Coordinates of C-alpha atoms in Angstrom, one line a residue:
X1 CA -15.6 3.5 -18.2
X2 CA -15.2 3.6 -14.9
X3 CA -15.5 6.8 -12.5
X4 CA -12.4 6.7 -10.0
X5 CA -13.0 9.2 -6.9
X6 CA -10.1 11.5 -6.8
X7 CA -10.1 11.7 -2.9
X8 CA -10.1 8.0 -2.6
X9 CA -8.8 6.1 -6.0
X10 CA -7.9 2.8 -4.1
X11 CA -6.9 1.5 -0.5
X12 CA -4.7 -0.8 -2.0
X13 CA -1.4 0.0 -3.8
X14 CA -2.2 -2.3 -7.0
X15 CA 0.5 0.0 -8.9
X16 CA 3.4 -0.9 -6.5
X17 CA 2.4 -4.7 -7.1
X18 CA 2.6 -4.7 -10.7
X19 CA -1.1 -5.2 -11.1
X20 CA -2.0 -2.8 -13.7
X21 CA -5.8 -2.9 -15.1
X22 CA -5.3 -5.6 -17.7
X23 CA -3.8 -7.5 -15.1
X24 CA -6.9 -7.1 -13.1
X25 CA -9.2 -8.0 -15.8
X26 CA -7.1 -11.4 -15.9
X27 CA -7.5 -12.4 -12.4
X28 CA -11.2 -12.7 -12.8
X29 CA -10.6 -15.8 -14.9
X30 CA -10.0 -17.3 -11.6
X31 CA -13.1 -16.3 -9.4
X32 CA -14.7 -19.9 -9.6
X33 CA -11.3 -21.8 -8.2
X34 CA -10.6 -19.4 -6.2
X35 CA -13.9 -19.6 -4.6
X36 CA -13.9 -23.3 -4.6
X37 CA -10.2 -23.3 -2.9
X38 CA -11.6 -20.9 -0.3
X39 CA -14.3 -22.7 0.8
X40 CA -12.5 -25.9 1.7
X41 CA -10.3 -23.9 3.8
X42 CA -12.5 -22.0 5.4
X43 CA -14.2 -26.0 5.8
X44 CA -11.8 -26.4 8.5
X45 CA -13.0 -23.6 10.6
X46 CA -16.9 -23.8 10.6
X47 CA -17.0 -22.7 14.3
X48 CA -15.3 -19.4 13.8
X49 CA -17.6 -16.6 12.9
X50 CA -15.7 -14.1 12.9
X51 CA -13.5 -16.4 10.2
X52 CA -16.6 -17.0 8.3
X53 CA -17.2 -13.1 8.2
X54 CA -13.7 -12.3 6.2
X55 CA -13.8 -15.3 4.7
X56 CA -17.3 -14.0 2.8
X57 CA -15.6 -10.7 1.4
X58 CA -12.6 -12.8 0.5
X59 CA -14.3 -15.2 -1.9
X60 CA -14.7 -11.8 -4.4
X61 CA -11.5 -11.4 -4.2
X62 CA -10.2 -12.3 -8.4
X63 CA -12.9 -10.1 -9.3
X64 CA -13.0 -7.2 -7.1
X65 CA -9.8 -6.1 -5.7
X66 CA -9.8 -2.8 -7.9
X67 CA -13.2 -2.1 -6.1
X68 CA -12.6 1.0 -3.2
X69 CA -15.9 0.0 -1.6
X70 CA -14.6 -3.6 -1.6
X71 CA -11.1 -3.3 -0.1
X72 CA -12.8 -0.8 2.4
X73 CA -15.1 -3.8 3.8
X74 CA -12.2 -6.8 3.6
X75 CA -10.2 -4.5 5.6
X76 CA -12.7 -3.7 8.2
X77 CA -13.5 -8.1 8.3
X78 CA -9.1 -8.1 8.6
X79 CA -9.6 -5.3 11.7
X80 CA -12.2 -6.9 13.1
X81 CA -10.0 -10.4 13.5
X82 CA -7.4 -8.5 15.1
X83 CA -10.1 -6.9 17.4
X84 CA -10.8 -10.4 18.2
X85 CA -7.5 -11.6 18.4
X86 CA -6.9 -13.9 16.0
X87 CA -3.0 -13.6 15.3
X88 CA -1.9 -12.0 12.0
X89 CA 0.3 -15.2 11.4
X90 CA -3.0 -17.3 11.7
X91 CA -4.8 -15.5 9.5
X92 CA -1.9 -15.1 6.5
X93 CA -1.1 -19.4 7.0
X94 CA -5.3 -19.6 6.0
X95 CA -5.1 -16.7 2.8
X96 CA -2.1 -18.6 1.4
X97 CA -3.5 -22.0 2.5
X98 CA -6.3 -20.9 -0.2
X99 CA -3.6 -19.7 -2.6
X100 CA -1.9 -22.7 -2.7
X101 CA -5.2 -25.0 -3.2
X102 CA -5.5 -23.0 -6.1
X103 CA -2.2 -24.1 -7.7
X104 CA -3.3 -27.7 -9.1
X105 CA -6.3 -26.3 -10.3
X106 CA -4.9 -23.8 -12.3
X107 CA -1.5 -25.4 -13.6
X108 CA -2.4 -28.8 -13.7
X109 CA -0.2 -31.7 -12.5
X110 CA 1.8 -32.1 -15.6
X111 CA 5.5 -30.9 -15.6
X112 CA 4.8 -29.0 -18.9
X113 CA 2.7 -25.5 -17.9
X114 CA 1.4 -23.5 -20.6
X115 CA 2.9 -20.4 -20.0
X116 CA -0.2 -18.0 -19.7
X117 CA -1.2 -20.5 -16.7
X118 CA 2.3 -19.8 -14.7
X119 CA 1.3 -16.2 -15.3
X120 CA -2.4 -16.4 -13.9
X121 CA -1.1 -18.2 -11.0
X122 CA 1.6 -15.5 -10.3
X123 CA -0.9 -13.0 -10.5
X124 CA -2.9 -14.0 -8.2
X125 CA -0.1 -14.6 -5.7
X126 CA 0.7 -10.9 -6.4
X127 CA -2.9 -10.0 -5.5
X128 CA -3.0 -11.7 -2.3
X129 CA 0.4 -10.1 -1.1
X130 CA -1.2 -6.6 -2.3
X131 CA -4.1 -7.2 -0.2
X132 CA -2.2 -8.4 2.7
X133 CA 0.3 -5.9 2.6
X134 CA -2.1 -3.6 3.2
X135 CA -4.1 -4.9 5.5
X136 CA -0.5 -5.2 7.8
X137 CA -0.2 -2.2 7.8
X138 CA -2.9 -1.3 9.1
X139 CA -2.2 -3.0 12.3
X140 CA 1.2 -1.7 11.6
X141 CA 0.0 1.9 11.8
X142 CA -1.8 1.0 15.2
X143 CA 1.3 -0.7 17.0
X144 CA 2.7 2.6 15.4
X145 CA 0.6 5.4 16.8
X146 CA 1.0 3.5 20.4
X147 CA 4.7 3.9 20.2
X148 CA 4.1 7.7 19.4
X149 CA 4.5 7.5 15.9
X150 CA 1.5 10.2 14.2
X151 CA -1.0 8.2 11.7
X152 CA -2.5 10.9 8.9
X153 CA -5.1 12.4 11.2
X154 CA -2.0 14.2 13.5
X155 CA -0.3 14.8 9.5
X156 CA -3.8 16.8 8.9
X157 CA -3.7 18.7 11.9
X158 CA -0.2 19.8 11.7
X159 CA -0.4 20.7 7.7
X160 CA -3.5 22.8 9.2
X161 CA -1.2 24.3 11.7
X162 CA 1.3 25.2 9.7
X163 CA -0.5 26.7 6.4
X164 CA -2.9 28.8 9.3
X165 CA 0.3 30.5 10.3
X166 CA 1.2 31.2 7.0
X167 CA 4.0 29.0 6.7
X168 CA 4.7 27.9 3.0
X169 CA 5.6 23.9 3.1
X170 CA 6.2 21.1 1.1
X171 CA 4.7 17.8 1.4
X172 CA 6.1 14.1 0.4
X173 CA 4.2 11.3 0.4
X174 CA 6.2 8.1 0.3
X175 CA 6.0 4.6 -0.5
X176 CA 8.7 1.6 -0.1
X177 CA 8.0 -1.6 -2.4
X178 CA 9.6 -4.3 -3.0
X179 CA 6.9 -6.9 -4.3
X180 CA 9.9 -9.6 -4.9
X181 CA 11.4 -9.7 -1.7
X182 CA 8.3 -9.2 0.4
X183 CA 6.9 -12.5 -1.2
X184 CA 9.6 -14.3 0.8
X185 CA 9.4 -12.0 4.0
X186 CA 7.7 -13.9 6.9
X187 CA 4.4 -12.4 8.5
X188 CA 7.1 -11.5 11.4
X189 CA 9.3 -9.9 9.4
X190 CA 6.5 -8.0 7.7
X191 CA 5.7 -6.5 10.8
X192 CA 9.0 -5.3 11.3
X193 CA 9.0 -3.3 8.1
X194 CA 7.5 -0.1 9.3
X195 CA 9.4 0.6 11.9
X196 CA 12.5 0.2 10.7
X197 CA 11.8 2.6 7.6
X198 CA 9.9 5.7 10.3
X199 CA 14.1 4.9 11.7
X200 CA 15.8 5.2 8.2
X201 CA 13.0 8.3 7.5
X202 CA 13.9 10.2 10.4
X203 CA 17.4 10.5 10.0
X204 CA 17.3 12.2 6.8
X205 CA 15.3 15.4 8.4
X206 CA 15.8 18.9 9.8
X207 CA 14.9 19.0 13.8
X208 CA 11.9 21.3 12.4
X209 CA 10.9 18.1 10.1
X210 CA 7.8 16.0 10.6
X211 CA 7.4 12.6 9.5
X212 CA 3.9 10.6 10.1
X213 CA 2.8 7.3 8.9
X214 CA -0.2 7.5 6.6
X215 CA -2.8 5.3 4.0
X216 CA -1.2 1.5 4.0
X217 CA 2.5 1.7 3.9
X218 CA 2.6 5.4 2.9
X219 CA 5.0 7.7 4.8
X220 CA 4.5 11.7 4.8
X221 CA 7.3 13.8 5.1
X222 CA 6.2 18.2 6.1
X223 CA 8.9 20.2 5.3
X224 CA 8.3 23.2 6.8
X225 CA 9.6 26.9 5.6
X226 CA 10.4 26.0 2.3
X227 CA 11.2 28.9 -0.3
X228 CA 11.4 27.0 -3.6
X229 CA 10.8 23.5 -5.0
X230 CA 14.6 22.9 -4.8
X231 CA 14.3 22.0 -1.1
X232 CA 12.0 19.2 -1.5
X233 CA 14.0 18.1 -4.4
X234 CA 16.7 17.4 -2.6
X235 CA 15.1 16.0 0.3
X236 CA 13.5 13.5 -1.9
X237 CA 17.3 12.6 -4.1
X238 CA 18.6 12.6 -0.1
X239 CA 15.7 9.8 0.8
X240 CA 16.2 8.1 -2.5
X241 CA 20.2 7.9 -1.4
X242 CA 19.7 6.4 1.9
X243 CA 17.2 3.4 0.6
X244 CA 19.9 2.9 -2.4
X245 CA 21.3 0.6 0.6
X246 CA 19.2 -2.4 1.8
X247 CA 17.8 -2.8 4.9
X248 CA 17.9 -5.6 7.1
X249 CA 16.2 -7.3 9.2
X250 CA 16.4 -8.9 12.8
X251 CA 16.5 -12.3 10.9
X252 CA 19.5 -11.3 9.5
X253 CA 18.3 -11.2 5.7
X254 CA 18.5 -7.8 3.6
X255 CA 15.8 -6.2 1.0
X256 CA 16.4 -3.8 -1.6
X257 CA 13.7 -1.3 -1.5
X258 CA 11.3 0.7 -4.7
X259 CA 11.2 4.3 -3.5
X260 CA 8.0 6.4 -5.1
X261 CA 7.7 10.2 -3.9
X262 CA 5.1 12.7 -4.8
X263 CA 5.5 15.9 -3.9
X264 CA 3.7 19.2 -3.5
X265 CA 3.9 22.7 -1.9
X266 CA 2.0 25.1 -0.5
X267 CA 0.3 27.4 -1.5
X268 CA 1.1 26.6 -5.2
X269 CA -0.7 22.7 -5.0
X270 CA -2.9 23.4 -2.6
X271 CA -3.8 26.3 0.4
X272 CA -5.7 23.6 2.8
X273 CA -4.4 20.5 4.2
X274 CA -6.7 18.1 2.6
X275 CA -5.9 19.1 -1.1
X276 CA -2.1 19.3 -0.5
X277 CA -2.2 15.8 0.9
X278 CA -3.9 14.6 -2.4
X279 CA -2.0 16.5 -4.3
X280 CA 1.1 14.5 -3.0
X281 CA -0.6 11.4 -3.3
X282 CA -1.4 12.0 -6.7
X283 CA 2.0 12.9 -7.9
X284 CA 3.1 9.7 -6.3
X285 CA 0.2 7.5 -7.7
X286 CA 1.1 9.0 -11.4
X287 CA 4.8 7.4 -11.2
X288 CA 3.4 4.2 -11.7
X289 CA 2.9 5.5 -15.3
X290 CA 5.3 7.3 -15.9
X291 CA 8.7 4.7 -14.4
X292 CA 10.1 7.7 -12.4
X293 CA 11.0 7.6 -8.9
X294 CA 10.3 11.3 -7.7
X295 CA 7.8 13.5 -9.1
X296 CA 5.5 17.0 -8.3
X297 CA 2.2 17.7 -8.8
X298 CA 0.4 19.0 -11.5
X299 CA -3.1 19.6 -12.5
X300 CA -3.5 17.6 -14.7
X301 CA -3.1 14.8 -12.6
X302 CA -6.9 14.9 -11.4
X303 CA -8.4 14.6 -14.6
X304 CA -5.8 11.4 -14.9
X305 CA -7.2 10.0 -12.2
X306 CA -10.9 11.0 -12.2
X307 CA -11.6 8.7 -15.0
X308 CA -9.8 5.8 -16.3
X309 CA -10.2 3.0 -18.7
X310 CA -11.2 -0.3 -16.9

């Protein structure tokens, strides 16, 4: 059993990737080659400390990506690479450098592949995109908040803002997923992602609207004035509407687009800003269970995700 802290379940969005907890529990079968993959990679760069660094917390990787304390320190090793300037597009040609090394090892050279073997493989392709993703957006959220775009700090401060002035709101905390067509996006187009869904975001709102970018590829939506959970409702069918149609990129291509949105509203899920943004988040973490697209708090959702079967 394993105790899950309901103000920080995961940095990751392992739900949105298809990697459920049995999933997890398979990756580990492949700690030793991925280890063993990684460290004749990282091989070719012995001279690059900070390299070394994130290559350390990646070796874990099969085993612990469901671990908060672990995806906190691999994503502080991916910030600090950036701080040093090693380009994004270097360091995602090295992680799938290590992904493919693992492929003989873990399929063989035969033309006839056990099935369970194609599966292992594509999980672990799913975990490394998971990871990544993340971690882009990160850097995302930076270029972001220079280009006047609010991270979850200015969401915090303007949820406080409102509720202090007694006005009731609604919150909507958003994610946009596609694992399949992300695993053929370049690391440019990648980067490109965010900023074209703040654009597709902000035409769907009221002047008095707020939209801020928050936790790894999470948008939140503050609706402000709201009298009933009708509002939101709509809001969310209205965002669900405009990301039926796919976007597309500067390169030309299109990708469909997974739409997730928790909701809740003041002061009926939460009277401070900090319990209404989990509150949101948990409404939206609880779709992965339940297939729907749009859903609202309810209590029951901490004891959910408090404690969990491994």
């Amino acid at each position: 059993m394993t105790t899950i802290s309901d103000k920080d379940p995961t940095y990751l969005e392992l739900a949105a990737f298809g990697l459920d907890q049995g999933a997890l529990r398979s990756i580990g079968v492949l700690d030793s080659i991925w280890r063993a993959a990684l460290q004749q990679v990282a091989a070719e760069r012995p001279d690059d400390p900070a390299l070394q660094e994130f290559f350390k917390f990646s070796a874990s990787l099969p085993v612990s990506l469901p671990d908060p304390l672990w995806q906190k320190n691999w994503l502080a090793a991916w910030r600090k690479l950036a701080g040093r300037g090693v380009p994004l597009s270097e360091v995602l040609t090295l992680l799938f450098a290590v992904v493919e090394a693992c492929a003989v090892p873990v399929m063989g050279e035969s033309q006839s592949v056990a099935r369970v073997n194609v599966d292992l493989y594509s999980l672990l392709r799913r975990s490394v995109f998971c990871a990544v993703s993340a971690a882009i957006e990160l850097d995302e959220e930076a270029r972001l908040a220079e280009h006047g775009v609010p991270g979850e700090l200015a969401a915090l401060q303007h949820l406080r803002k409102m509720l202090e002035s007694g006005r009731n709101l609604a919150l909507l905390s958003i994610s946009l997923v596609n694992r399949h067509s992300f695993a053929h996006l370049s690391a440019s187009e990648l980067q490109t992602l965010p900023a074209l869904f703040a654009e597709r975001l902000g035409n769907r709102l009221r002047a008095e609207d707020k939209v801020f970018s928050g936790r790894e590829g999470e948008w939140l939506l503050v609706f402000p004035d709201v009298a009933s959970m009708v509002q939101p409702s709509l809001a969310g069918a209205r965002i669900k509407q405009s990301f039926a149609e796919p976007i597309r990129l500067i390169s030309g291509r299109s990708i469909s687009l997974d739409v997730a949105i928790g909701a809740a509203m003041s002061p009926e899920h939460g009277a401070d800003p900090d319990t209404l943004l989990q509150a949101a988040r948990l409404a939206r973490w609880d779709l992965a269970r339940s297939r729907q697209e749009f859903g609202w708090y309810h209590p029951d959702l901490h004891s959910n995700w408090q404690t969990r079967d491994d």
